Amino acid sequence: MCQSVPEGYDSQVLTPHDYPLWVKLFAGFAAVLVIASFVKLPGFLNAAIQLKKSDQQFDQKNYAESAQIALQVLKENPDAQKVRLKAAKALFSENTDDSVNQAMDLLKGQKLDKYDWKELAPAMSPSVQKQFKTIKEDD
Amino acid sequence: MFFIPGFLIAWLTFPGVICHEFAHRLFCDLAKVPVYKVVYFQLSNPSGYVIHGKVPDLKSAFLISVGPFFVNTILCSLISFSAAIPFFLLGDYKSTGAFGMLQIWLAISIGMHAFPSKQDLDNFLQKVVTEKNKFSPLSIASRFMSVSFFLARLASFFWFDAIYAIIVMMFLPCVLLAFV
């Protein structure tokens, strides 16, 4: 909030650009975070670029290539759930015995929400879909 | 829809309040408007404020009222830059880690306080409506900004300030990805 000085306000004018030490420290901390953000950026950015390439391959129906790229990203970011799902979707779409088994291995023990399921299910054959168990129905 | 008292939001997002008031003070100094008192953050309402002298013209009013919007928006975007990619684009919540969560909390806090307060907006509007040259680029930009801020203030009832922070966090990674 910012307000003009009220009538009769009796106070000294503050010296311009003279900030309390803790405010300077806070600004320094924010600057350090910005620098750290840029230092950490290349690794994550590369993963995002690779994932985009995987999406492009998928759109061109090059499912094997798409899966390979997504699996490489997943290897470097094993906790990336969206990457896991994209890899599984590409493998299901490739639709060979090996790729379907590999996709099932990727999803073993994973909980999929209704949005994940909506994304993945069309890539699966009905027999594969039957192998998934509903653990809680959505409202 | 769920409601959280305003003071609690201010406490949880206090870095954003500090940043907002710091930007007000900075732009008052840059516009050579005397500042009498600054409270960067306090637990009572309002959570922060700046008391300054008379604002001479629309340009100074623009800087003082709109400046914090740009400062908070840019900082929100830069601080969250690396954390936003694993969190939003890769769905990697685990390896975002404590540092990444700190980045995200700080970015959301700062982004949520980007919009001018009601008092800021009232001060700004006062200058906008009394501006003589209504068709100067600054006057047109000021009117556009004040209408946008007014709508954003209304939409904050629906958590638009938080939604705005998340949009800002995702903006740079998405733009960068679109061009590589």
mmCIF file of C-alpha atoms in Angstrom:
data_model
loop_
_atom_site.group_PDB
_atom_site.id
_atom_site.type_symbol
_atom_site.label_atom_id
_atom_site.label_comp_id
_atom_site.label_asym_id
_atom_site.label_seq_id
_atom_site.Cartn_x
_atom_site.Cartn_y
_atom_site.Cartn_z
ATOM 1 C CA MET A 1 0.000 0.000 0.000
ATOM 2 C CA CYS A 2 1.165 3.484 -0.800
ATOM 3 C CA GLN A 3 -0.406 6.731 0.328
ATOM 4 C CA SER A 4 0.267 10.437 0.038
ATOM 5 C CA VAL A 5 1.270 12.226 3.210
ATOM 6 C CA PRO A 6 -1.839 13.295 5.190
ATOM 7 C CA GLU A 7 -2.432 16.972 6.131
ATOM 8 C CA GLY A 8 -0.430 17.965 9.188
ATOM 9 C CA TYR A 9 1.733 14.848 9.033
ATOM 10 C CA ASP A 10 4.827 15.639 11.045
ATOM 11 C CA SER A 11 7.723 13.438 10.122
ATOM 12 C CA GLN A 12 11.241 13.646 8.713
ATOM 13 C CA VAL A 13 11.846 12.868 5.061
ATOM 14 C CA LEU A 14 13.819 9.648 4.759
ATOM 15 C CA THR A 15 17.170 9.777 2.954
ATOM 16 C CA PRO A 16 16.631 8.497 -0.626
ATOM 17 C CA HIS A 17 17.996 5.018 -1.346
ATOM 18 C CA ASP A 18 18.897 4.494 2.309
ATOM 19 C CA TYR A 19 17.443 1.057 3.063
ATOM 20 C CA PRO A 20 17.631 -0.860 6.353
ATOM 21 C CA LEU A 21 20.328 -3.543 6.508
ATOM 22 C CA TRP A 22 17.793 -6.388 6.685
ATOM 23 C CA VAL A 23 16.088 -5.119 3.510
ATOM 24 C CA LYS A 24 19.482 -5.074 1.747
ATOM 25 C CA LEU A 25 20.112 -8.636 2.991
ATOM 26 C CA PHE A 26 16.683 -9.682 1.749
ATOM 27 C CA ALA A 27 17.419 -8.151 -1.678
ATOM 28 C CA GLY A 28 20.789 -9.963 -1.683
ATOM 29 C CA PHE A 29 19.074 -13.247 -0.823
ATOM 30 C CA ALA A 30 16.617 -12.752 -3.701
ATOM 31 C CA ALA A 31 19.551 -12.009 -6.034
ATOM 32 C CA VAL A 32 21.322 -15.210 -4.900
ATOM 33 C CA LEU A 33 18.139 -17.204 -5.608
ATOM 34 C CA VAL A 34 17.874 -15.709 -9.091
ATOM 35 C CA ILE A 35 21.524 -16.618 -9.815
ATOM 36 C CA ALA A 36 21.043 -20.126 -8.380
ATOM 37 C CA SER A 37 17.939 -20.504 -10.521
ATOM 38 C CA PHE A 38 19.995 -19.800 -13.652
ATOM 39 C CA VAL A 39 22.829 -22.104 -12.531
ATOM 40 C CA LYS A 40 20.385 -25.008 -12.110
ATOM 41 C CA LEU A 41 18.535 -24.212 -15.311
ATOM 42 C CA PRO A 42 20.533 -26.017 -18.081
ATOM 43 C CA GLY A 43 19.915 -29.574 -16.799
ATOM 44 C CA PHE A 44 16.171 -29.104 -16.392
ATOM 45 C CA LEU A 45 15.883 -27.141 -19.611
ATOM 46 C CA ASN A 46 17.603 -29.920 -21.547
ATOM 47 C CA ALA A 47 15.122 -32.433 -20.109
ATOM 48 C CA ALA A 48 12.201 -30.206 -21.131
ATOM 49 C CA ILE A 49 13.625 -29.804 -24.656
ATOM 50 C CA GLN A 50 14.057 -33.564 -25.001
ATOM 51 C CA LEU A 51 10.502 -34.079 -23.790
ATOM 52 C CA LYS A 52 9.264 -31.660 -26.420
ATOM 53 C CA LYS A 53 11.156 -33.686 -29.063
ATOM 54 C CA SER A 54 9.517 -36.823 -27.711
ATOM 55 C CA ASP A 55 6.093 -35.159 -28.083
ATOM 56 C CA GLN A 56 6.913 -34.133 -31.657
ATOM 57 C CA GLN A 57 7.928 -37.713 -32.537
ATOM 58 C CA PHE A 58 4.723 -38.975 -30.946
ATOM 59 C CA ASP A 59 2.621 -36.540 -32.999
ATOM 60 C CA GLN A 60 4.348 -37.868 -36.144
ATOM 61 C CA LYS A 61 3.433 -41.393 -34.978
ATOM 62 C CA ASN A 62 7.126 -42.314 -34.495
ATOM 63 C CA TYR A 63 6.218 -44.051 -31.262
ATOM 64 C CA ALA A 64 9.443 -46.037 -30.825
ATOM 65 C CA GLU A 65 11.573 -42.906 -31.237
ATOM 66 C CA SER A 66 9.258 -40.925 -28.933
ATOM 67 C CA ALA A 67 9.483 -43.642 -26.253
ATOM 68 C CA GLN A 68 13.272 -43.834 -26.530
ATOM 69 C CA ILE A 69 13.683 -40.084 -25.964
ATOM 70 C CA ALA A 70 11.187 -40.053 -23.059
ATOM 71 C CA LEU A 71 12.925 -43.063 -21.469
ATOM 72 C CA GLN A 72 16.270 -41.258 -21.688
ATOM 73 C CA VAL A 73 14.770 -38.211 -19.938
ATOM 74 C CA LEU A 74 13.212 -40.512 -17.335
ATOM 75 C CA LYS A 75 16.588 -42.140 -16.685
ATOM 76 C CA GLU A 76 17.988 -38.726 -15.747
ATOM 77 C CA ASN A 77 14.836 -37.646 -13.862
ATOM 78 C CA PRO A 78 13.462 -40.867 -12.357
ATOM 79 C CA ASP A 79 10.831 -39.064 -10.253
ATOM 80 C CA ALA A 80 9.332 -37.157 -13.182
ATOM 81 C CA GLN A 81 5.789 -38.513 -13.287
ATOM 82 C CA LYS A 82 4.741 -36.706 -16.470
ATOM 83 C CA VAL A 83 7.781 -38.122 -18.293
ATOM 84 C CA ARG A 84 6.981 -41.636 -17.035
ATOM 85 C CA LEU A 85 3.440 -41.330 -18.389
ATOM 86 C CA LYS A 86 4.614 -39.979 -21.752
ATOM 87 C CA ALA A 87 7.110 -42.839 -22.080
ATOM 88 C CA ALA A 88 4.419 -45.373 -21.183
ATOM 89 C CA LYS A 89 1.956 -43.835 -23.626
ATOM 90 C CA ALA A 90 4.504 -43.987 -26.457
ATOM 91 C CA LEU A 91 5.370 -47.601 -25.582
ATOM 92 C CA PHE A 92 1.694 -48.615 -25.496
ATOM 93 C CA SER A 93 1.195 -46.862 -28.840
ATOM 94 C CA GLU A 94 4.168 -48.743 -30.326
ATOM 95 C CA ASN A 95 2.073 -51.792 -29.508
ATOM 96 C CA THR A 96 4.608 -54.608 -29.698
ATOM 97 C CA ASP A 97 4.819 -57.305 -27.020
ATOM 98 C CA ASP A 98 8.133 -55.918 -25.811
ATOM 99 C CA SER A 99 6.992 -52.284 -25.726
ATOM 100 C CA VAL A 100 3.736 -53.109 -23.904
ATOM 101 C CA ASN A 101 5.675 -55.152 -21.325
ATOM 102 C CA GLN A 102 8.129 -52.292 -20.910
ATOM 103 C CA ALA A 103 5.233 -49.837 -20.437
ATOM 104 C CA MET A 104 3.640 -52.123 -17.836
ATOM 105 C CA ASP A 105 6.992 -52.290 -16.013
ATOM 106 C CA LEU A 106 7.161 -48.495 -16.007
ATOM 107 C CA LEU A 107 3.687 -48.240 -14.475
ATOM 108 C CA LYS A 108 4.093 -51.089 -11.974
ATOM 109 C CA GLY A 109 3.067 -49.838 -8.526
ATOM 110 C CA GLN A 110 2.133 -46.376 -9.850
ATOM 111 C CA LYS A 111 -1.167 -44.756 -8.956
ATOM 112 C CA LEU A 112 -2.830 -43.044 -11.900
ATOM 113 C CA ASP A 113 -5.459 -40.394 -11.372
ATOM 114 C CA LYS A 114 -8.438 -40.000 -13.700
ATOM 115 C CA TYR A 115 -6.582 -37.465 -15.878
ATOM 116 C CA ASP A 116 -3.579 -39.788 -16.289
ATOM 117 C CA TRP A 117 -5.936 -42.645 -17.127
ATOM 118 C CA LYS A 118 -7.805 -40.537 -19.681
ATOM 119 C CA GLU A 119 -4.465 -39.796 -21.345
ATOM 120 C CA LEU A 120 -3.118 -43.351 -21.264
ATOM 121 C CA ALA A 121 -6.163 -45.546 -21.813
ATOM 122 C CA PRO A 122 -6.700 -44.723 -25.525
ATOM 123 C CA ALA A 123 -3.139 -45.927 -26.232
ATOM 124 C CA MET A 124 -3.824 -49.314 -24.592
ATOM 125 C CA SER A 125 -5.563 -52.319 -26.042
ATOM 126 C CA PRO A 126 -8.688 -53.464 -24.117
ATOM 127 C CA SER A 127 -6.818 -56.516 -22.818
ATOM 128 C CA VAL A 128 -4.097 -54.295 -21.363
ATOM 129 C CA GLN A 129 -6.676 -51.940 -19.828
ATOM 130 C CA LYS A 130 -8.184 -54.907 -17.984
ATOM 131 C CA GLN A 131 -4.885 -55.454 -16.177
ATOM 132 C CA PHE A 132 -5.316 -52.182 -14.250
ATOM 133 C CA LYS A 133 -7.202 -52.220 -11.004
ATOM 134 C CA THR A 134 -9.496 -49.413 -9.859
ATOM 135 C CA ILE A 135 -8.555 -48.645 -6.263
ATOM 136 C CA LYS A 136 -11.003 -45.778 -5.707
ATOM 137 C CA GLU A 137 -13.862 -44.563 -7.864
ATOM 138 C CA ASP A 138 -14.020 -40.818 -8.399
ATOM 139 C CA ASP A 139 -17.200 -38.992 -7.441
ATOM 140 C CA MET B 1 -14.105 -21.936 -3.398
ATOM 141 C CA PHE B 2 -12.378 -21.556 -0.046
ATOM 142 C CA PHE B 3 -11.641 -18.446 1.946
ATOM 143 C CA ILE B 4 -8.533 -17.635 3.934
ATOM 144 C CA PRO B 5 -8.412 -14.377 5.918
ATOM 145 C CA GLY B 6 -6.338 -11.704 4.175
ATOM 146 C CA PHE B 7 -3.960 -11.234 7.093
ATOM 147 C CA LEU B 8 -3.109 -14.950 7.051
ATOM 148 C CA ILE B 9 -2.305 -14.776 3.341
ATOM 149 C CA ALA B 10 -0.096 -11.743 4.015
ATOM 150 C CA TRP B 11 1.755 -13.667 6.764
ATOM 151 C CA LEU B 12 2.266 -16.710 4.551
ATOM 152 C CA THR B 13 3.439 -14.595 1.638
ATOM 153 C CA PHE B 14 5.345 -11.919 3.570
ATOM 154 C CA PRO B 15 8.327 -11.838 1.142
ATOM 155 C CA GLY B 16 5.924 -10.534 -1.486
ATOM 156 C CA VAL B 17 4.751 -7.733 0.819
ATOM 157 C CA ILE B 18 8.375 -6.721 1.547
ATOM 158 C CA CYS B 19 9.161 -6.763 -2.158
ATOM 159 C CA HIS B 20 6.075 -4.697 -3.021
ATOM 160 C CA GLU B 21 6.840 -2.001 -0.420
ATOM 161 C CA PHE B 22 10.533 -2.025 -1.337
ATOM 162 C CA ALA B 23 9.562 -1.363 -4.967
ATOM 163 C CA HIS B 24 7.216 1.492 -3.912
ATOM 164 C CA ARG B 25 10.052 3.054 -1.919
ATOM 165 C CA LEU B 26 12.552 2.538 -4.754
ATOM 166 C CA PHE B 27 10.274 4.188 -7.321
ATOM 167 C CA CYS B 28 9.453 7.071 -4.955
ATOM 168 C CA ASP B 29 13.216 7.667 -4.664
ATOM 169 C CA LEU B 30 13.699 7.384 -8.428
ATOM 170 C CA ALA B 31 10.806 9.806 -9.046
ATOM 171 C CA LYS B 32 12.301 12.148 -6.415
ATOM 172 C CA VAL B 33 9.111 12.007 -4.337
ATOM 173 C CA PRO B 34 9.929 12.447 -0.624
ATOM 174 C CA VAL B 35 9.230 9.391 1.535
ATOM 175 C CA TYR B 36 8.229 9.915 5.167
ATOM 176 C CA LYS B 37 7.645 6.429 6.429
ATOM 177 C CA VAL B 38 8.045 2.873 5.181
ATOM 178 C CA VAL B 39 6.725 -0.244 6.869
ATOM 179 C CA TYR B 40 8.053 -3.141 4.843
ATOM 180 C CA PHE B 41 6.048 -5.721 6.766
ATOM 181 C CA GLN B 42 3.975 -5.880 9.917
ATOM 182 C CA LEU B 43 1.625 -8.455 11.360
ATOM 183 C CA SER B 44 -1.289 -6.007 11.611
ATOM 184 C CA ASN B 45 -3.377 -4.601 8.767
ATOM 185 C CA PRO B 46 -2.175 -3.176 6.394
ATOM 186 C CA SER B 47 0.720 -5.574 6.212
ATOM 187 C CA GLY B 48 2.980 -2.922 4.685
ATOM 188 C CA TYR B 49 2.801 0.679 3.552
ATOM 189 C CA VAL B 50 4.759 3.698 2.303
ATOM 190 C CA ILE B 51 3.845 7.287 3.196
ATOM 191 C CA HIS B 52 5.204 9.721 0.647
ATOM 192 C CA GLY B 53 4.900 13.362 -0.386
ATOM 193 C CA LYS B 54 2.783 14.823 -3.171
ATOM 194 C CA VAL B 55 3.254 13.084 -6.518
ATOM 195 C CA PRO B 56 3.962 15.820 -9.100
ATOM 196 C CA ASP B 57 2.799 14.197 -12.346
ATOM 197 C CA LEU B 58 1.322 11.129 -14.024
ATOM 198 C CA LYS B 59 4.757 9.761 -14.915
ATOM 199 C CA SER B 60 5.756 9.669 -11.237
ATOM 200 C CA ALA B 61 2.357 8.237 -10.247
ATOM 201 C CA PHE B 62 2.792 5.540 -12.906
ATOM 202 C CA LEU B 63 6.246 4.640 -11.593
ATOM 203 C CA ILE B 64 5.162 4.530 -7.951
ATOM 204 C CA SER B 65 1.883 2.649 -8.476
ATOM 205 C CA VAL B 66 2.747 0.367 -11.379
ATOM 206 C CA GLY B 67 6.473 -0.122 -10.607
ATOM 207 C CA PRO B 68 5.902 -2.787 -7.921
ATOM 208 C CA PHE B 69 3.770 -4.741 -10.404
ATOM 209 C CA PHE B 70 6.718 -5.046 -12.791
ATOM 210 C CA VAL B 71 9.319 -5.631 -10.049
ATOM 211 C CA ASN B 72 7.284 -8.410 -8.405
ATOM 212 C CA THR B 73 6.365 -9.989 -11.747
ATOM 213 C CA ILE B 74 9.965 -10.065 -13.015
ATOM 214 C CA LEU B 75 11.324 -11.354 -9.703
ATOM 215 C CA CYS B 76 8.625 -14.051 -9.529
ATOM 216 C CA SER B 77 9.555 -15.218 -12.998
ATOM 217 C CA LEU B 78 13.336 -15.181 -12.479
ATOM 218 C CA ILE B 79 13.381 -16.818 -9.034
ATOM 219 C CA SER B 80 11.185 -19.702 -10.144
ATOM 220 C CA PHE B 81 12.796 -20.158 -13.565
ATOM 221 C CA SER B 82 14.636 -23.426 -12.907
ATOM 222 C CA ALA B 83 12.172 -24.824 -10.348
ATOM 223 C CA ALA B 84 9.156 -24.291 -12.585
ATOM 224 C CA ILE B 85 10.456 -26.689 -15.238
ATOM 225 C CA PRO B 86 10.645 -29.868 -13.130
ATOM 226 C CA PHE B 87 7.584 -28.871 -11.108
ATOM 227 C CA PHE B 88 5.189 -27.888 -13.904
ATOM 228 C CA LEU B 89 6.613 -29.369 -17.114
ATOM 229 C CA LEU B 90 8.175 -32.643 -15.951
ATOM 230 C CA GLY B 91 5.869 -33.380 -13.016
ATOM 231 C CA ASP B 92 8.972 -34.073 -10.921
ATOM 232 C CA TYR B 93 7.863 -33.012 -7.445
ATOM 233 C CA LYS B 94 10.372 -35.129 -5.506
ATOM 234 C CA SER B 95 13.627 -33.927 -7.019
ATOM 235 C CA THR B 96 12.416 -30.325 -6.966
ATOM 236 C CA GLY B 97 13.868 -30.592 -3.453
ATOM 237 C CA ALA B 98 13.871 -28.187 -0.534
ATOM 238 C CA PHE B 99 15.666 -25.514 -2.537
ATOM 239 C CA GLY B 100 13.166 -25.810 -5.369
ATOM 240 C CA MET B 101 10.252 -25.608 -2.943
ATOM 241 C CA LEU B 102 11.832 -22.482 -1.416
ATOM 242 C CA GLN B 103 12.065 -20.988 -4.915
ATOM 243 C CA ILE B 104 8.428 -21.843 -5.628
ATOM 244 C CA TRP B 105 7.130 -20.477 -2.296
ATOM 245 C CA LEU B 106 9.114 -17.274 -2.699
ATOM 246 C CA ALA B 107 8.035 -16.861 -6.323
ATOM 247 C CA ILE B 108 4.341 -17.418 -5.520
ATOM 248 C CA SER B 109 4.587 -15.034 -2.546
ATOM 249 C CA ILE B 110 6.185 -12.320 -4.652
ATOM 250 C CA GLY B 111 3.910 -12.901 -7.654
ATOM 251 C CA MET B 112 0.762 -12.777 -5.505
ATOM 252 C CA HIS B 113 1.640 -9.264 -4.336
ATOM 253 C CA ALA B 114 2.351 -7.888 -7.804
ATOM 254 C CA PHE B 115 -0.994 -6.139 -8.213
ATOM 255 C CA PRO B 116 -1.489 -2.695 -6.662
ATOM 256 C CA SER B 117 -3.541 -2.472 -3.474
ATOM 257 C CA LYS B 118 -6.861 -0.603 -3.451
ATOM 258 C CA GLN B 119 -5.120 2.464 -2.039
ATOM 259 C CA ASP B 120 -2.403 2.297 -4.739
ATOM 260 C CA LEU B 121 -5.054 2.019 -7.408
ATOM 261 C CA ASP B 122 -7.113 4.921 -5.973
ATOM 262 C CA ASN B 123 -4.013 7.172 -5.906
ATOM 263 C CA PHE B 124 -3.148 6.189 -9.447
ATOM 264 C CA LEU B 125 -6.708 6.675 -10.749
ATOM 265 C CA GLN B 126 -6.798 10.129 -9.203
ATOM 266 C CA LYS B 127 -3.791 11.129 -11.312
ATOM 267 C CA VAL B 128 -5.108 9.367 -14.421
ATOM 268 C CA VAL B 129 -8.484 11.191 -14.390
ATOM 269 C CA THR B 130 -6.925 14.612 -13.753
ATOM 270 C CA GLU B 131 -4.330 14.207 -16.516
ATOM 271 C CA LYS B 132 -4.775 16.998 -19.089
ATOM 272 C CA ASN B 133 -3.196 15.293 -22.097
ATOM 273 C CA LYS B 134 -5.583 12.346 -22.397
ATOM 274 C CA PHE B 135 -4.118 11.004 -25.635
ATOM 275 C CA SER B 136 -0.429 10.818 -24.733
ATOM 276 C CA PRO B 137 1.009 7.267 -24.811
ATOM 277 C CA LEU B 138 1.551 7.422 -21.039
ATOM 278 C CA SER B 139 -2.045 8.477 -20.426
ATOM 279 C CA ILE B 140 -3.406 5.697 -22.643
ATOM 280 C CA ALA B 141 -1.102 3.120 -21.022
ATOM 281 C CA SER B 142 -2.113 4.377 -17.578
ATOM 282 C CA ARG B 143 -5.815 4.042 -18.350
ATOM 283 C CA PHE B 144 -5.280 0.559 -19.737
ATOM 284 C CA MET B 145 -3.250 -0.477 -16.687
ATOM 285 C CA SER B 146 -5.740 0.975 -14.218
ATOM 286 C CA VAL B 147 -8.669 -0.874 -15.851
ATOM 287 C CA SER B 148 -6.614 -4.104 -15.895
ATOM 288 C CA PHE B 149 -5.645 -3.699 -12.249
ATOM 289 C CA PHE B 150 -9.234 -2.930 -11.287
ATOM 290 C CA LEU B 151 -10.407 -6.149 -12.963
ATOM 291 C CA ALA B 152 -7.537 -8.092 -11.377
ATOM 292 C CA ARG B 153 -8.554 -6.776 -7.960
ATOM 293 C CA LEU B 154 -12.118 -7.977 -8.529
ATOM 294 C CA ALA B 155 -10.836 -11.361 -9.720
ATOM 295 C CA SER B 156 -8.615 -11.737 -6.656
ATOM 296 C CA PHE B 157 -11.822 -12.906 -4.952
ATOM 297 C CA PHE B 158 -11.389 -16.005 -7.116
ATOM 298 C CA TRP B 159 -7.679 -16.309 -6.212
ATOM 299 C CA PHE B 160 -6.611 -14.548 -9.408
ATOM 300 C CA ASP B 161 -3.503 -13.157 -7.656
ATOM 301 C CA ALA B 162 -2.299 -16.724 -6.977
ATOM 302 C CA ILE B 163 -3.280 -17.860 -10.483
ATOM 303 C CA TYR B 164 -1.364 -14.892 -11.898
ATOM 304 C CA ALA B 165 1.752 -15.913 -9.911
ATOM 305 C CA ILE B 166 1.567 -19.450 -11.331
ATOM 306 C CA ILE B 167 1.070 -18.133 -14.886
ATOM 307 C CA VAL B 168 4.118 -15.876 -14.451
ATOM 308 C CA MET B 169 6.158 -18.826 -13.144
ATOM 309 C CA MET B 170 5.286 -20.921 -16.186
ATOM 310 C CA PHE B 171 5.684 -18.099 -18.690
ATOM 311 C CA LEU B 172 9.479 -18.075 -19.196
ATOM 312 C CA PRO B 173 9.953 -21.878 -19.445
ATOM 313 C CA CYS B 174 7.033 -22.154 -21.889
ATOM 314 C CA VAL B 175 8.227 -19.252 -24.061
ATOM 315 C CA LEU B 176 11.755 -20.639 -24.076
ATOM 316 C CA LEU B 177 10.504 -24.098 -25.038
ATOM 317 C CA ALA B 178 8.377 -22.660 -27.829
ATOM 318 C CA PHE B 179 11.453 -21.151 -29.452
ATOM 319 C CA VAL B 180 13.956 -24.025 -29.134
#
